[in-house]
PDB file of C-alpha atoms in Angstrom:
ATOM      1  CA  MET P 221       3.281  -6.548   7.575  1.00 69.00           C
ATOM      2  CA  PHE P 222       5.272  -9.985   7.033  1.00 70.00           C
ATOM      3  CA  PHE P 223       8.247  -8.809   6.068  1.00 68.00           C
ATOM      4  CA  GLY P 224       7.718  -6.576   9.235  1.00 70.00           C
ATOM      5  CA  VAL P 225       7.146  -9.525  11.360  1.00 71.00           C
ATOM      6  CA  LYS P 226       9.673 -11.678  10.047  1.00 69.00           C
ATOM      7  CA  ASN P 227      12.991  -8.875  10.531  1.00 72.00           C
ATOM      8  CA  TYR P 228      11.310  -7.398  13.758  1.00 73.00           C
ATOM      9  CA  ASP P 229      10.243  -8.260  17.439  1.00 80.00           C
ATOM     10  CA  GLN P 230       7.801  -5.789  17.567  1.00 85.00           C
ATOM     11  CA  VAL P 231       5.636  -4.267  14.443  1.00 88.00           C
ATOM     12  CA  LEU P 232       3.250  -1.576  14.858  1.00 92.00           C
ATOM     13  CA  PRO P 233       0.487  -2.049  12.367  1.00 94.00           C
ATOM     14  CA  VAL P 234      -0.574   1.623  11.196  1.00 96.00           C
ATOM     15  CA  TYR P 235      -3.131   2.616   8.237  1.00 96.00           C
ATOM     16  CA  ILE P 236      -3.336   6.348   7.376  1.00 96.00           C
ATOM     17  CA  ILE P 237      -6.438   8.016   6.314  1.00 97.00           C
ATOM     18  CA  ASP P 238      -4.886  10.587   3.834  1.00 96.00           C
ATOM     19  CA  PRO P 239      -7.096  14.043   3.269  1.00 96.00           C
ATOM     20  CA  LYS P 240      -5.406  14.221  -0.111  1.00 94.00           C
ATOM     21  CA  ASP P 241      -7.100  10.667  -1.102  1.00 93.00           C
ATOM     22  CA  TRP P 242     -10.547  12.520  -0.749  1.00 95.00           C
ATOM     23  CA  GLU P 243      -9.559  15.858  -2.641  1.00 94.00           C
ATOM     24  CA  ILE P 244     -11.079  16.492  -6.245  1.00 94.00           C
ATOM     25  CA  ASP P 245      -8.486  15.292  -9.377  1.00 90.00           C
ATOM     26  CA  ALA P 246      -6.960  17.160 -12.643  1.00 89.00           C
ATOM     27  CA  PHE P 247      -9.826  15.780 -14.196  1.00 92.00           C
ATOM     28  CA  GLY P 248     -12.413  17.013 -11.749  1.00 94.00           C
ATOM     29  CA  HIS P 249     -13.130  13.725 -10.395  1.00 92.00           C
ATOM     30  CA  THR P 250     -13.246  13.007  -6.292  1.00 93.00           C
ATOM     31  CA  LYS P 251     -10.251  10.679  -5.961  1.00 92.00           C
ATOM     32  CA  THR P 252     -12.229   8.317  -3.328  1.00 94.00           C
ATOM     33  CA  GLY P 253     -15.935   8.250  -3.648  1.00 95.00           C
ATOM     34  CA  SER P 254     -18.167   7.087  -0.968  1.00 96.00           C
ATOM     35  CA  PHE P 255     -18.751   3.816  -1.738  1.00 97.00           C
ATOM     36  CA  ARG P 256     -14.984   3.139  -1.955  1.00 96.00           C
ATOM     37  CA  THR P 257     -15.124   4.900   1.354  1.00 97.00           C
ATOM     38  CA  ARG P 258     -17.669   2.885   3.118  1.00 98.00           C
ATOM     39  CA  PHE P 259     -15.874  -0.445   1.832  1.00 98.00           C
ATOM     40  CA  LEU P 260     -12.471   0.884   3.249  1.00 97.00           C
ATOM     41  CA  LEU P 261     -13.950   1.721   6.404  1.00 98.00           C
ATOM     42  CA  GLU P 262     -15.743  -1.390   6.564  1.00 98.00           C
ATOM     43  CA  SER P 263     -12.202  -3.274   5.527  1.00 98.00           C
ATOM     44  CA  LEU P 264     -10.090  -1.612   8.194  1.00 98.00           C
ATOM     45  CA  GLN P 265     -12.798  -2.461  10.784  1.00 98.00           C
ATOM     46  CA  ASP P 266     -12.287  -6.194   9.432  1.00 98.00           C
ATOM     47  CA  LEU P 267      -8.338  -6.063   9.564  1.00 96.00           C
ATOM     48  CA  ARG P 268      -8.454  -4.844  13.042  1.00 97.00           C
ATOM     49  CA  SER P 269     -10.518  -7.705  14.253  1.00 97.00           C
ATOM     50  CA  ARG P 270      -8.483  -9.926  12.709  1.00 94.00           C
ATOM     51  CA  ILE P 271      -4.510  -8.024  14.373  1.00 94.00           C
ATOM     52  CA  LYS P 272      -6.630  -8.086  17.892  1.00 96.00           C
ATOM     53  CA  HIS P 273      -7.471 -11.698  17.145  1.00 95.00           C
ATOM     54  CA  LEU P 274      -3.737 -11.986  16.984  1.00 90.00           C
ATOM     55  CA  GLY P 275      -2.950 -10.170  20.067  1.00 92.00           C
ATOM     56  CA  GLY P 276      -1.939  -6.972  18.241  1.00 93.00           C
ATOM     57  CA  ASP P 277      -3.967  -3.535  17.115  1.00 95.00           C
ATOM     58  CA  LEU P 278      -4.185  -1.688  14.480  1.00 97.00           C
ATOM     59  CA  LEU P 279      -3.079   2.325  14.492  1.00 97.00           C
ATOM     60  CA  ILE P 280      -5.559   4.450  12.323  1.00 98.00           C
ATOM     61  CA  LEU P 281      -4.034   7.656  11.973  1.00 98.00           C
ATOM     62  CA  GLN P 282      -5.497  10.957   9.672  1.00 98.00           C
ATOM     63  CA  GLY P 283      -3.487  13.940   8.135  1.00 97.00           C
ATOM     64  CA  ALA P 284      -0.779  13.837   5.562  1.00 95.00           C
ATOM     65  CA  THR P 285       0.897  10.711   5.336  1.00 93.00           C
ATOM     66  CA  GLU P 286       4.557  11.934   4.405  1.00 92.00           C
ATOM     67  CA  LYS P 287       4.115  13.509   7.419  1.00 94.00           C
ATOM     68  CA  LEU P 288       2.898  11.045   9.862  1.00 95.00           C
ATOM     69  CA  ILE P 289       5.360   8.026   9.134  1.00 94.00           C
ATOM     70  CA  PRO P 290       8.830   9.897  10.153  1.00 93.00           C
ATOM     71  CA  GLU P 291       6.777  11.379  13.243  1.00 94.00           C
ATOM     72  CA  LEU P 292       5.686   7.687  14.097  1.00 94.00           C
ATOM     73  CA  VAL P 293       9.417   6.184  13.467  1.00 93.00           C
ATOM     74  CA  LYS P 294      10.897   8.868  15.177  1.00 93.00           C
ATOM     75  CA  THR P 295       8.207   8.413  18.334  1.00 94.00           C
ATOM     76  CA  TYR P 296       8.517   4.557  18.517  1.00 92.00           C
ATOM     77  CA  GLU P 297      12.559   4.438  17.387  1.00 90.00           C
ATOM     78  CA  ALA P 298      11.312   2.065  14.554  1.00 87.00           C
ATOM     79  CA  GLY P 299      13.735   0.504  12.336  1.00 87.00           C
ATOM     80  CA  GLY P 300      11.731   0.075   9.585  1.00 88.00           C
ATOM     81  CA  VAL P 301       8.351   0.866   8.008  1.00 92.00           C
ATOM     82  CA  TYR P 302       7.265  -1.784   5.907  1.00 89.00           C
ATOM     83  CA  THR P 303       4.755  -0.912   2.898  1.00 89.00           C
ATOM     84  CA  SER P 304       2.679  -1.371  -0.466  1.00 87.00           C
ATOM     85  CA  LYS P 305       4.790   0.067  -3.426  1.00 89.00           C
ATOM     86  CA  GLY P 306       2.747   2.648  -5.238  1.00 82.00           C
ATOM     87  CA  VAL P 307       2.002   2.043  -8.570  1.00 82.00           C
ATOM     88  CA  ALA P 308      -0.434   5.152  -9.631  1.00 83.00           C
ATOM     89  CA  TYR P 309       1.253   8.587 -10.086  1.00 84.00           C
ATOM     90  CA  ASP P 310       0.063  10.228  -6.822  1.00 87.00           C
ATOM     91  CA  GLU P 311       0.949   7.554  -4.492  1.00 88.00           C
ATOM     92  CA  TRP P 312       4.667   6.831  -6.222  1.00 87.00           C
ATOM     93  CA  HIS P 313       5.200  10.611  -5.072  1.00 89.00           C
ATOM     94  CA  ARG P 314       3.956  10.489  -1.772  1.00 90.00           C
ATOM     95  CA  GLU P 315       6.029   7.576  -1.789  1.00 90.00           C
ATOM     96  CA  GLN P 316       9.512   9.343  -2.982  1.00 90.00           C
ATOM     97  CA  ARG P 317       8.520  12.287  -0.383  1.00 90.00           C
ATOM     98  CA  ILE P 318       8.007   9.606   1.772  1.00 90.00           C
ATOM     99  CA  ARG P 319      11.656   7.740   1.165  1.00 90.00           C
ATOM    100  CA  GLU P 320      13.473  11.383   1.482  1.00 88.00           C
ATOM    101  CA  ASN P 321      12.538  11.862   5.204  1.00 85.00           C
ATOM    102  CA  LEU P 322      13.305   8.157   6.419  1.00 85.00           C
ATOM    103  CA  ASP P 323      16.991   7.718   5.427  1.00 76.00           C
ATOM    104  CA  GLY P 324      16.524   3.967   4.074  1.00 72.00           C
ATOM    105  CA  GLN P 325      13.830   2.815   6.428  1.00 87.00           C
ATOM    106  CA  LEU P 326      11.229   2.766   3.705  1.00 90.00           C
ATOM    107  CA  HIS P 327      10.874  -0.889   2.488  1.00 89.00           C
ATOM    108  CA  CYS P 328       8.076  -1.085  -0.169  1.00 88.00           C
ATOM    109  CA  PHE P 329       6.416  -4.302  -1.792  1.00 86.00           C
ATOM    110  CA  HIS P 330       4.091  -4.912  -5.049  1.00 84.00           C
ATOM    111  CA  GLN P 331       0.940  -5.876  -3.369  1.00 81.00           C
ATOM    112  CA  GLU P 332      -1.871  -3.726  -4.636  1.00 80.00           C
ATOM    113  CA  THR P 333      -2.106  -5.448  -8.359  1.00 82.00           C
ATOM    114  CA  LEU P 334      -2.993  -8.431  -9.418  1.00 84.00           C
ATOM    115  CA  PHE P 335       0.404  -9.313 -11.347  1.00 85.00           C
ATOM    116  CA  HIS P 336       3.603  -8.659  -9.538  1.00 86.00           C
ATOM    117  CA  PRO P 337       5.544  -6.556 -12.616  1.00 87.00           C
ATOM    118  CA  GLU P 338       7.880  -8.887 -13.041  1.00 87.00           C
ATOM    119  CA  ASP P 339       5.345 -11.453 -13.733  1.00 89.00           C
ATOM    120  CA  VAL P 340       3.626 -10.457 -16.753  1.00 88.00           C
ATOM    121  CA  PRO P 341       4.837 -10.887 -20.414  1.00 90.00           C
ATOM    122  CA  PHE P 342       6.106  -7.428 -21.353  1.00 90.00           C
ATOM    123  CA  ASP P 343       7.770  -4.815 -20.075  1.00 91.00           C
ATOM    124  CA  PRO P 344       5.388  -3.024 -17.625  1.00 85.00           C
ATOM    125  CA  ASP P 345       6.201   0.676 -18.678  1.00 87.00           C
ATOM    126  CA  ARG P 346       5.294  -0.391 -22.463  1.00 91.00           C
ATOM    127  CA  ALA P 347       1.914  -2.448 -20.722  1.00 89.00           C
ATOM    128  CA  PRO P 348      -0.629  -2.594 -23.866  1.00 92.00           C
ATOM    129  CA  ASP P 349      -2.984   0.495 -23.932  1.00 91.00           C
ATOM    130  CA  VAL P 350      -6.163  -1.465 -24.676  1.00 94.00           C
ATOM    131  CA  PHE P 351      -7.169  -3.794 -21.812  1.00 93.00           C
ATOM    132  CA  ASN P 352      -8.159  -6.885 -23.574  1.00 94.00           C
ATOM    133  CA  GLN P 353      -5.171  -6.872 -25.022  1.00 93.00           C
ATOM    134  CA  PHE P 354      -3.696  -6.246 -21.945  1.00 91.00           C
ATOM    135  CA  ARG P 355      -5.930  -9.058 -20.349  1.00 91.00           C
ATOM    136  CA  LYS P 356      -5.110 -11.841 -23.013  1.00 92.00           C
ATOM    137  CA  GLN P 357      -1.354 -11.425 -23.106  1.00 91.00           C
ATOM    138  CA  CYS P 358      -1.190 -12.216 -18.883  1.00 90.00           C
ATOM    139  CA  GLU P 359      -3.998 -14.944 -18.743  1.00 88.00           C
ATOM    140  CA  ALA P 360      -1.924 -16.650 -21.793  1.00 88.00           C
ATOM    141  CA  HIS P 361       1.986 -15.738 -19.743  1.00 85.00           C
ATOM    142  CA  ALA P 362       1.702 -14.574 -16.633  1.00 79.00           C
ATOM    143  CA  LEU P 363       1.113 -15.918 -13.227  1.00 80.00           C
ATOM    144  CA  ILE P 364      -0.876 -14.729  -9.939  1.00 84.00           C
ATOM    145  CA  ARG P 365       1.639 -15.003  -6.984  1.00 85.00           C
ATOM    146  CA  LYS P 366       0.829 -16.895  -4.223  1.00 85.00           C
ATOM    147  CA  PRO P 367      -0.258 -14.358  -0.763  1.00 82.00           C
ATOM    148  CA  PHE P 368       2.390 -13.999   2.396  1.00 78.00           C
ATOM    149  CA  PRO P 369       1.207 -15.885   5.188  1.00 79.00           C
ATOM    150  CA  ILE P 370      -0.413 -14.267   7.952  1.00 78.00           C
ATOM    151  CA  PRO P 371       1.771 -13.205  10.392  1.00 74.00           C
TER     152      PRO P 371
END
């Protein structure tokens, strides 16, 4: 949202609850369980409240993200879409499908991991397989970036 506000006079904060995030994965596990769902809903309620306090609102939709985003861009004649960079397999593929439908209007930023990929002391594609090795290398060498200011 920081970059959207920085680049445009008007922004439309949107969160899409995509049913695919509640499906069963390839290993037979529910992608999003009840505790995570509750946390998400409470977080969205808090975010909406904070945005309203700043004079805006949060549009919450349910459906296929890769379908709804292009529809919103067309409906609102949006100049760009600013979102989190997908880091997991499913999110990365969803991002690619959205990108194909937006003709260069999708701008993604790393914000869903503790460390920015450029700040870890190894090639992110070759991260240690064992968490303790990852943790020790990052504790010794990586920095945690400051959050973006509230727009």
